XYZ file of C-alpha atoms in Angstrom:
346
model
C 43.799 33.902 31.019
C 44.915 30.511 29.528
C 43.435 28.815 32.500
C 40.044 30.303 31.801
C 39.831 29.842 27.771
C 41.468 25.783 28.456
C 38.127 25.745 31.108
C 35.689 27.254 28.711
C 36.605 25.065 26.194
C 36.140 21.568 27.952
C 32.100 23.051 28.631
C 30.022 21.326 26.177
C 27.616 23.934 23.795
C 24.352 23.118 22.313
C 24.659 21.772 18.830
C 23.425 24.897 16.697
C 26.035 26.917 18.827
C 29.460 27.567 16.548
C 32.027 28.507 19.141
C 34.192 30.882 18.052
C 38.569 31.213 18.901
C 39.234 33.920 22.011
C 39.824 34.368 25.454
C 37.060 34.895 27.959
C 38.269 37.479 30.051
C 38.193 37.703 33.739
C 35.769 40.894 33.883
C 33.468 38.852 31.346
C 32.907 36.039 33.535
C 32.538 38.188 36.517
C 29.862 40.799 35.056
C 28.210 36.954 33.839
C 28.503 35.698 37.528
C 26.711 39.119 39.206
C 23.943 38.748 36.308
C 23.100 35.000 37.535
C 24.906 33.695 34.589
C 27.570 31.331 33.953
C 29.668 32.208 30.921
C 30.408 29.366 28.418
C 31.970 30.812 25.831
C 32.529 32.580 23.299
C 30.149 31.739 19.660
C 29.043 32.674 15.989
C 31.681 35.708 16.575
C 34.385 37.582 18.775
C 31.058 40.119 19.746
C 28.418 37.266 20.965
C 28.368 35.190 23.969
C 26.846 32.055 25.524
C 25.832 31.970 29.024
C 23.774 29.512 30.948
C 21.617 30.812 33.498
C 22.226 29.385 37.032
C 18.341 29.169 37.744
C 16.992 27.017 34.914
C 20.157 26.101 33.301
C 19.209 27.009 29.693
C 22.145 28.270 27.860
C 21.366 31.620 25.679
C 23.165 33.628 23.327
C 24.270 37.380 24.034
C 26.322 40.296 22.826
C 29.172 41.113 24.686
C 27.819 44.585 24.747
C 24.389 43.530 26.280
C 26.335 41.610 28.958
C 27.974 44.319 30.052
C 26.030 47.558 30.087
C 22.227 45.823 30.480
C 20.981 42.587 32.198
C 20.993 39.782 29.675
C 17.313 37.836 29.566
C 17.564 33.760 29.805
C 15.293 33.107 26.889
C 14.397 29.283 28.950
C 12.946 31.677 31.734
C 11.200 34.028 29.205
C 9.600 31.111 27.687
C 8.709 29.248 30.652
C 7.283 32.932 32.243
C 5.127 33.474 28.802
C 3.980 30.157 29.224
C 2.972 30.668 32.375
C 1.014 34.209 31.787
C -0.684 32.306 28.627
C -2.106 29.353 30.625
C -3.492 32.330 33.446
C -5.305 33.908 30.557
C -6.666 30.752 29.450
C -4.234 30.360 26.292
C -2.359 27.241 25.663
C 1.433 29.362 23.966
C 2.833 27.821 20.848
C 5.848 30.187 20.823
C 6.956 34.086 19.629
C 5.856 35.075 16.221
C 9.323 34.820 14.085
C 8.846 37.514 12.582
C 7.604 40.268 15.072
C 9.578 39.599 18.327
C 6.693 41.793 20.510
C 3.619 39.091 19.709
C 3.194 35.013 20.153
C 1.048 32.340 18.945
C -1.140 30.698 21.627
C -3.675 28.191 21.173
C -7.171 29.348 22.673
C -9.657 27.134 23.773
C -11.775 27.024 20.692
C -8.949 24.927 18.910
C -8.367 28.289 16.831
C -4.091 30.277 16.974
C -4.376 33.615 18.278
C -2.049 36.258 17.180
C -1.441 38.581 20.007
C 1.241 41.537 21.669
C 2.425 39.395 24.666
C 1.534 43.108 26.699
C -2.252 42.335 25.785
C -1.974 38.624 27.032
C -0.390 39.960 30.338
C -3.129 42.267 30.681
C -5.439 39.138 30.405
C -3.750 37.429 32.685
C -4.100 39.972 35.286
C -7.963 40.153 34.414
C -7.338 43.806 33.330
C -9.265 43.231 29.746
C -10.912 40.400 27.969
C -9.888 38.362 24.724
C -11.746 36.914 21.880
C -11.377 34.989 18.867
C -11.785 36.529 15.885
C -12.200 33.290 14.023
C -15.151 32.709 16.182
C -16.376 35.997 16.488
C -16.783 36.386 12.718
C -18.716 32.876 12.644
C -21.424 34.584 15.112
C -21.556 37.460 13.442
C -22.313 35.658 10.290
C -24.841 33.958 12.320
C -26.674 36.786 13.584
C -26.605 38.490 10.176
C -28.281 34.991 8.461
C -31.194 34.953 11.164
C -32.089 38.587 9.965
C -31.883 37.878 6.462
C -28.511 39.648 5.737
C -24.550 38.471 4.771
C -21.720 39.583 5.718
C -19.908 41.119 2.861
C -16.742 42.751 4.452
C -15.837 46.001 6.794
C -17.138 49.230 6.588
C -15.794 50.723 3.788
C -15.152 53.875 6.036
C -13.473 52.250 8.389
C -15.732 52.701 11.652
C -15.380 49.388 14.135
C -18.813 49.538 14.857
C -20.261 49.132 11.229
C -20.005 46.338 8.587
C -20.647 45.861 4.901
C -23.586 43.428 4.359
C -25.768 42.359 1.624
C -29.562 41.656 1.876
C -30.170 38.560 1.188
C -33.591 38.671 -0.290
C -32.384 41.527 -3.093
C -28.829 41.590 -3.374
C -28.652 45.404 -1.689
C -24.859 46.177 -0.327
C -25.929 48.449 2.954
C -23.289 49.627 5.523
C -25.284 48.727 9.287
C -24.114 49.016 12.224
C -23.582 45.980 14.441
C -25.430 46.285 16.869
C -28.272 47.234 14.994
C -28.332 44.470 13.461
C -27.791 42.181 16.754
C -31.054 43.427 17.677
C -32.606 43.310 14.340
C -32.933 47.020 14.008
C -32.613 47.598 10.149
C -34.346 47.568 7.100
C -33.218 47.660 3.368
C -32.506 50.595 2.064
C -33.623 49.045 -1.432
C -36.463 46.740 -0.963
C -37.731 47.966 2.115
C -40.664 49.995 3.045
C -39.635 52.215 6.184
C -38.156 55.173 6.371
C -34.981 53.724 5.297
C -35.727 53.147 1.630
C -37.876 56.169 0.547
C -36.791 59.597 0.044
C -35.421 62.688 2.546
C -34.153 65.482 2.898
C -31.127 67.252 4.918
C -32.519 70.579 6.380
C -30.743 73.394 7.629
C -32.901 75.487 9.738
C -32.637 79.251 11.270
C -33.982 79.832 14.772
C -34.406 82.596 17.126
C -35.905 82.911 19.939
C -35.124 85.853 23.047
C -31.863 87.278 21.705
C -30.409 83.332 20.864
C -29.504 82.414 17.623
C -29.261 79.620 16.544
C -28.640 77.008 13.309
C -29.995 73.343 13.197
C -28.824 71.150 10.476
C -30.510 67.551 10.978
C -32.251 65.139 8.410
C -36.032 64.268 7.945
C -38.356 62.826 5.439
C -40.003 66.000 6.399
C -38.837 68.895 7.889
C -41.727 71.117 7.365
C -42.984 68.489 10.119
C -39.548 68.234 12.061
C -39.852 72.367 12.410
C -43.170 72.544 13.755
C -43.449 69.715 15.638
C -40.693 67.612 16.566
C -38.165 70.024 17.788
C -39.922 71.313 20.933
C -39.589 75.205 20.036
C -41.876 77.127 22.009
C -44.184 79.168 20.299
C -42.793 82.699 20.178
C -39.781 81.545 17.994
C -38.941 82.316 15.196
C -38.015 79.381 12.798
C -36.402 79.820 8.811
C -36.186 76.823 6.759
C -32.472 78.048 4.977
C -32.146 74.775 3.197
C -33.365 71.575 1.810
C -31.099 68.869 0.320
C -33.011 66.087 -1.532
C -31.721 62.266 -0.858
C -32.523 59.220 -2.502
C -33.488 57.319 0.714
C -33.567 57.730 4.541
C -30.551 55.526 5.171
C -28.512 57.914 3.112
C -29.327 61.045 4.570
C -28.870 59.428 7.563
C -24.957 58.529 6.686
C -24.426 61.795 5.356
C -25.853 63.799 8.122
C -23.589 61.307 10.916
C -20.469 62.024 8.857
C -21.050 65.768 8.013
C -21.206 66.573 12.003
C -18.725 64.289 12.744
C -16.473 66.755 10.253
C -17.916 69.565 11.971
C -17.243 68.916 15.481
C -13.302 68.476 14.515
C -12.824 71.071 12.308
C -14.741 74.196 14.052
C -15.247 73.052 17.507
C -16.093 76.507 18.461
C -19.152 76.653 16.337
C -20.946 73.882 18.339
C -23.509 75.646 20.844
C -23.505 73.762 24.168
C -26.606 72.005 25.077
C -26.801 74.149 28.138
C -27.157 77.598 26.316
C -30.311 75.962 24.520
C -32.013 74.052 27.176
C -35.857 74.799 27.237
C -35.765 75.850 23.909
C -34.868 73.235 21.846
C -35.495 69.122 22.927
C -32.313 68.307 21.085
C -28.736 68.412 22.710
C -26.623 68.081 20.091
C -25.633 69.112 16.113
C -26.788 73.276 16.757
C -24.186 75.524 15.828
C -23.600 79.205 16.056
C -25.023 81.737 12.965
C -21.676 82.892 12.057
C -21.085 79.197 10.434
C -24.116 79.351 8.334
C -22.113 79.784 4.932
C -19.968 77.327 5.723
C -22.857 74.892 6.107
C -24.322 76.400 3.110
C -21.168 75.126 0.791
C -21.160 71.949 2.350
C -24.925 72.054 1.645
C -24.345 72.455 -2.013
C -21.842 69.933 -2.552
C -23.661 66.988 -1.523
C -26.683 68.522 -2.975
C -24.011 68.820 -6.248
C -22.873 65.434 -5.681
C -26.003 63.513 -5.267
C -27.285 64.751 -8.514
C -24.648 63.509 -10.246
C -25.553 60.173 -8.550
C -22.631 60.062 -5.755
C -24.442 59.547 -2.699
C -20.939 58.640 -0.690
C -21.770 59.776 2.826
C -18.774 61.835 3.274
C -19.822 64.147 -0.087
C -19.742 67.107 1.476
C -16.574 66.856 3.352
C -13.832 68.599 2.300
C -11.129 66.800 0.141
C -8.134 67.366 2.389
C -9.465 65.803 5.057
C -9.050 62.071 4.819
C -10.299 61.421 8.001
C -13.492 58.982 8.754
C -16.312 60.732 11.050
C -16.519 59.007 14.469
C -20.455 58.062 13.827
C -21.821 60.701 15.759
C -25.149 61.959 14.710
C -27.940 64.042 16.130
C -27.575 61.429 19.253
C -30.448 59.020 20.993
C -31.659 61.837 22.743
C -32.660 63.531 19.696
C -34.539 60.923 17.625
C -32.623 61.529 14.635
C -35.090 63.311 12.357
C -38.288 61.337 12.533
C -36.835 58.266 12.221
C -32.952 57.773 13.494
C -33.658 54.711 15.353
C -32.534 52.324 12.135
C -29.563 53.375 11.003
């Protein structure tokens, strides 16, 4: 044992290494040896070890309890391996974040530091998923948004991916849009424009029956007197009840409210959606009809946004019910639909 610890101590350490008084015993250096390590000594204190790997010959720091129940990692090889993965997924790596071991700073081609779970970069590497800057990817945004007359303002407030905050430009309106709406140029002002958008509508909540079926249809329209004779494709022996009619200040609104109100809906009483199937050549629509037996629920949700947008709250989530904190996933009355006469903009 003196023979090993008189060895150990002639091997030179790197200069932030402290080593630290103790033998190295025999089952030490032979657990090191069968890991592909060489052990050096002992350092900091009588529980931590340094070893130097026998492929790259960096010398790293261990616990004595890591060296002998796990494989010990050579943090030269991890570095040189992350390195490796980084320049694969086009990435130039600066080193781990210090202070969350599981992501690293890389340099991406754009000049810009990226911020990443080494996992994601692997997937990169392996051409398994893509990567962008956000630096850059904010910059085109703000781009897009300028050549339509609109600036960025923030994210949604409701915490949907797809949809920003934005202000228009040419009156100062704040209007949540979604992004690839406005890619395409597909939005008005819900303050100073003149579509749909910015005058008034209503949320509707209609009764129909037709051979035995019935069925409730709660949608939006700047005129569902119109949206029940026409635009719902009912043939003409059914029988259609206008229940309800909620007043909002503009199309964009009742829009919102109507996205988030099924949204809240289809989580909390799956099993009063109707399946398109048990409607087909009936109604044109394949989503947002429920069964009958929900009809007073509706009707209370009905009458607190109603309650709520007197009172000038026209949040879109004002009829959802104050336990759940949950945002809606977006979903509305679907492109198949038409959203009302007019879903196309929002």
């Amino acid at each position: 044992m003196i023979a090993l610890q008189s060895c150990a101590a002639q091997v030179p350490l790197p200069a932030d290494l402290i080593r630290h008084p103790g033998p190295l015993h025999a089952h030490w250096i032979a657990a090191a040896e069968q890991k592909g390590f060489d052990l050096l000594a002992r350092v900091t204190d009588r529980l931590h070890l340094a070893l130097r790997c026998r492929c790259c010959g960096g010398v790293s720091v261990t616990r004595l309890f890591v060296l002998m129940n796990s494989q010990p990692l050579c943090r030269t090889c991890l570095e040189a391996a992350r390195a490796t993965r980084a320049t694969a997924a086009g990435l130039a790596y600066l080193g781990p974040d210090p202070d969350h071991p599981q992501y690293g700073l890389f340099r991406a081609t754009c000049g810009h530091v990226l911020r990443r779970q080494f996992e994601i970069i692997d997937r990169v590497a392996r051409g398994e998923t893509g990567l962008r800057c956000q630096t850059c990817f904010a910059e085109q945004e703000r781009q897009i948004a300028a050549r339509h007359g609109w600036t960025r303002i923030g994210p949604d407030p409701h915490g949907n991916a797809n949809y920003h905050l934005y202000i228009h430009d040419a009156c100062g309106h704040p209007q949540r849009i979604a992004r690839a709406n406005l890619a395409w140029g597909q939005c008005d002002c819900a303050g100073c424009g003149e579509s749909w958008t910015a005058k008034p509508s209503f949320l509707y909540l209609l009764a129909i029956r037709h051979d035995g079926l019935d069925l409730l249809k709660l949608g939006y329209s700047a005129n569902p007197l119109k949206r029940k004779k026409h635009q719902l494709g009912l043939p003409k022996t059914a029988q259609v009840t206008l229940l309800r009619r909620v007043a909002m200040p503009t199309g964009h609104i009742a829009c919102a409210v109507e996205k988030r109100l099924h949204a809240q809906l289809r989580r909390q009483h799956p099993e009063a959606v109707v399946p398109p199937e048990d409607y087909r050549g009936i109604l044109t629509v394949v989503s947002e009809v429920y069964r009958p037996w929900l009809r007073a629920e509706l009707e209370r949700r009905l009458d607190r946004i109603a309650a709520a947008t007197a009172k000038g709250s026209t949040a879109p989530n004002a009829g959802a019910d104050v336990q759940d904190g949950r945002t809606g996933d977006g979903g509305g009355d679907g492109s198949q639909d038409g959203g009302g006469d007019d879903r196309a903009a929002c």
